[in-house]
Amino acid sequence: MNSRPHLDKLLQYSFLINIIRPKKRFNKWIKSEKIEAIEIVKDYYGYSTEKARQVVSILTIEHIDTLKQKLQKGGVNDK
């Protein structure tokens, strides 16, 4: 159709609707990954996701482990 742009819009539509085979052309939405350190910082400090991402880059692994231990609530399935 790029070679015939002067044709009527209805003719272009009819050509395209009949030439393209019906298929499933949609994919599932990509979901964002959940990073455990961000979730810990969000729960402990009450930050939003964006602010928690900024804070995680500053914190050390030992500090995040300390926060994780402080957030443990206990229970049967808690590790």
PDB file of C-alpha atoms in Angstrom:
ATOM      1  CA  MET A   1       0.000   0.000   0.000  1.00  0.00           C
ATOM      2  CA  ASN A   2       2.972   2.315   0.367  1.00  0.00           C
ATOM      3  CA  SER A   3       3.296   2.407  -3.406  1.00  0.00           C
ATOM      4  CA  ARG A   4      -0.354   3.470  -3.840  1.00  0.00           C
ATOM      5  CA  PRO A   5      -1.066   6.228  -1.318  1.00  0.00           C
ATOM      6  CA  HIS A   6      -3.412   8.021  -3.708  1.00  0.00           C
ATOM      7  CA  LEU A   7      -6.101   5.306  -3.445  1.00  0.00           C
ATOM      8  CA  ASP A   8      -9.223   5.875  -1.453  1.00  0.00           C
ATOM      9  CA  LYS A   9      -9.007   5.028   2.265  1.00  0.00           C
ATOM     10  CA  LEU A  10     -11.809   2.481   1.930  1.00  0.00           C
ATOM     11  CA  LEU A  11      -9.917   0.648  -0.822  1.00  0.00           C
ATOM     12  CA  GLN A  12      -6.766   0.616   1.285  1.00  0.00           C
ATOM     13  CA  TYR A  13      -8.718  -0.729   4.251  1.00  0.00           C
ATOM     14  CA  SER A  14     -10.413  -3.425   2.159  1.00  0.00           C
ATOM     15  CA  PHE A  15      -7.070  -4.538   0.770  1.00  0.00           C
ATOM     16  CA  LEU A  16      -5.417  -4.715   4.174  1.00  0.00           C
ATOM     17  CA  ILE A  17      -8.338  -6.425   5.914  1.00  0.00           C
ATOM     18  CA  ASN A  18      -8.443  -9.152   3.275  1.00  0.00           C
ATOM     19  CA  ILE A  19      -4.704  -9.682   2.772  1.00  0.00           C
ATOM     20  CA  ILE A  20      -3.672 -10.029   6.442  1.00  0.00           C
ATOM     21  CA  ARG A  21      -4.517 -13.397   7.989  1.00  0.00           C
ATOM     22  CA  PRO A  22      -6.253 -13.380  11.348  1.00  0.00           C
ATOM     23  CA  LYS A  23      -3.863 -14.321  14.141  1.00  0.00           C
ATOM     24  CA  LYS A  24      -3.316 -13.687  17.760  1.00  0.00           C
ATOM     25  CA  ARG A  25      -1.015 -10.672  17.663  1.00  0.00           C
ATOM     26  CA  PHE A  26      -0.946  -9.743  21.319  1.00  0.00           C
ATOM     27  CA  ASN A  27       1.565 -10.759  23.960  1.00  0.00           C
ATOM     28  CA  LYS A  28       1.212 -10.711  27.718  1.00  0.00           C
ATOM     29  CA  TRP A  29       2.228  -7.574  29.525  1.00  0.00           C
ATOM     30  CA  ILE A  30       5.728  -7.591  30.948  1.00  0.00           C
ATOM     31  CA  LYS A  31       5.576  -7.407  34.712  1.00  0.00           C
ATOM     32  CA  SER A  32       8.203  -5.612  36.711  1.00  0.00           C
ATOM     33  CA  GLU A  33      10.531  -7.728  38.789  1.00  0.00           C
ATOM     34  CA  LYS A  34      10.115  -7.647  42.544  1.00  0.00           C
ATOM     35  CA  ILE A  35      13.432  -7.168  44.270  1.00  0.00           C
ATOM     36  CA  GLU A  36      13.458  -8.380  47.852  1.00  0.00           C
ATOM     37  CA  ALA A  37      15.667  -5.539  49.107  1.00  0.00           C
ATOM     38  CA  ILE A  38      13.275  -2.915  47.731  1.00  0.00           C
ATOM     39  CA  GLU A  39      10.315  -4.615  49.407  1.00  0.00           C
ATOM     40  CA  ILE A  40      12.175  -4.682  52.740  1.00  0.00           C
ATOM     41  CA  VAL A  41      13.025  -0.974  52.536  1.00  0.00           C
ATOM     42  CA  LYS A  42       9.436  -0.124  51.550  1.00  0.00           C
ATOM     43  CA  ASP A  43       8.030  -2.045  54.515  1.00  0.00           C
ATOM     44  CA  TYR A  44      10.510  -0.730  57.075  1.00  0.00           C
ATOM     45  CA  TYR A  45      10.644   2.956  56.129  1.00  0.00           C
ATOM     46  CA  GLY A  46       7.258   3.278  54.397  1.00  0.00           C
ATOM     47  CA  TYR A  47       8.822   4.615  51.201  1.00  0.00           C
ATOM     48  CA  SER A  48       7.406   4.479  47.692  1.00  0.00           C
ATOM     49  CA  THR A  49       8.986   2.168  45.108  1.00  0.00           C
ATOM     50  CA  GLU A  50      11.010   4.942  43.446  1.00  0.00           C
ATOM     51  CA  LYS A  51      12.384   6.267  46.709  1.00  0.00           C
ATOM     52  CA  ALA A  52      13.147   2.709  47.903  1.00  0.00           C
ATOM     53  CA  ARG A  53      15.183   2.080  44.720  1.00  0.00           C
ATOM     54  CA  GLN A  54      17.292   5.125  45.467  1.00  0.00           C
ATOM     55  CA  VAL A  55      17.831   4.085  49.088  1.00  0.00           C
ATOM     56  CA  VAL A  56      18.774   0.474  48.210  1.00  0.00           C
ATOM     57  CA  SER A  57      21.711   1.718  46.153  1.00  0.00           C
ATOM     58  CA  ILE A  58      23.048   3.482  49.281  1.00  0.00           C
ATOM     59  CA  LEU A  59      22.491   0.669  51.802  1.00  0.00           C
ATOM     60  CA  THR A  60      24.920  -2.195  52.365  1.00  0.00           C
ATOM     61  CA  ILE A  61      23.954  -5.864  52.369  1.00  0.00           C
ATOM     62  CA  GLU A  62      24.519  -6.056  56.139  1.00  0.00           C
ATOM     63  CA  HIS A  63      22.146  -3.142  56.732  1.00  0.00           C
ATOM     64  CA  ILE A  64      19.448  -4.731  54.558  1.00  0.00           C
ATOM     65  CA  ASP A  65      19.873  -8.024  56.475  1.00  0.00           C
ATOM     66  CA  THR A  66      19.428  -6.107  59.737  1.00  0.00           C
ATOM     67  CA  LEU A  67      16.231  -4.518  58.434  1.00  0.00           C
ATOM     68  CA  LYS A  68      15.006  -7.945  57.303  1.00  0.00           C
ATOM     69  CA  GLN A  69      15.586  -9.376  60.780  1.00  0.00           C
ATOM     70  CA  LYS A  70      13.711  -6.465  62.372  1.00  0.00           C
ATOM     71  CA  LEU A  71      10.739  -7.057  60.065  1.00  0.00           C
ATOM     72  CA  GLN A  72      10.399 -10.775  60.830  1.00  0.00           C
ATOM     73  CA  LYS A  73       7.082 -11.381  62.475  1.00  0.00           C
ATOM     74  CA  GLY A  74       7.510 -15.074  63.224  1.00  0.00           C
ATOM     75  CA  GLY A  75       5.163 -17.903  62.434  1.00  0.00           C
ATOM     76  CA  VAL A  76       5.179 -21.424  61.069  1.00  0.00           C
ATOM     77  CA  ASN A  77       6.291 -20.619  57.526  1.00  0.00           C
ATOM     78  CA  ASP A  78       8.755 -17.845  58.432  1.00  0.00           C
ATOM     79  CA  LYS A  79      12.354 -18.655  57.653  1.00  0.00           C
TER      80      LYS A  79
END
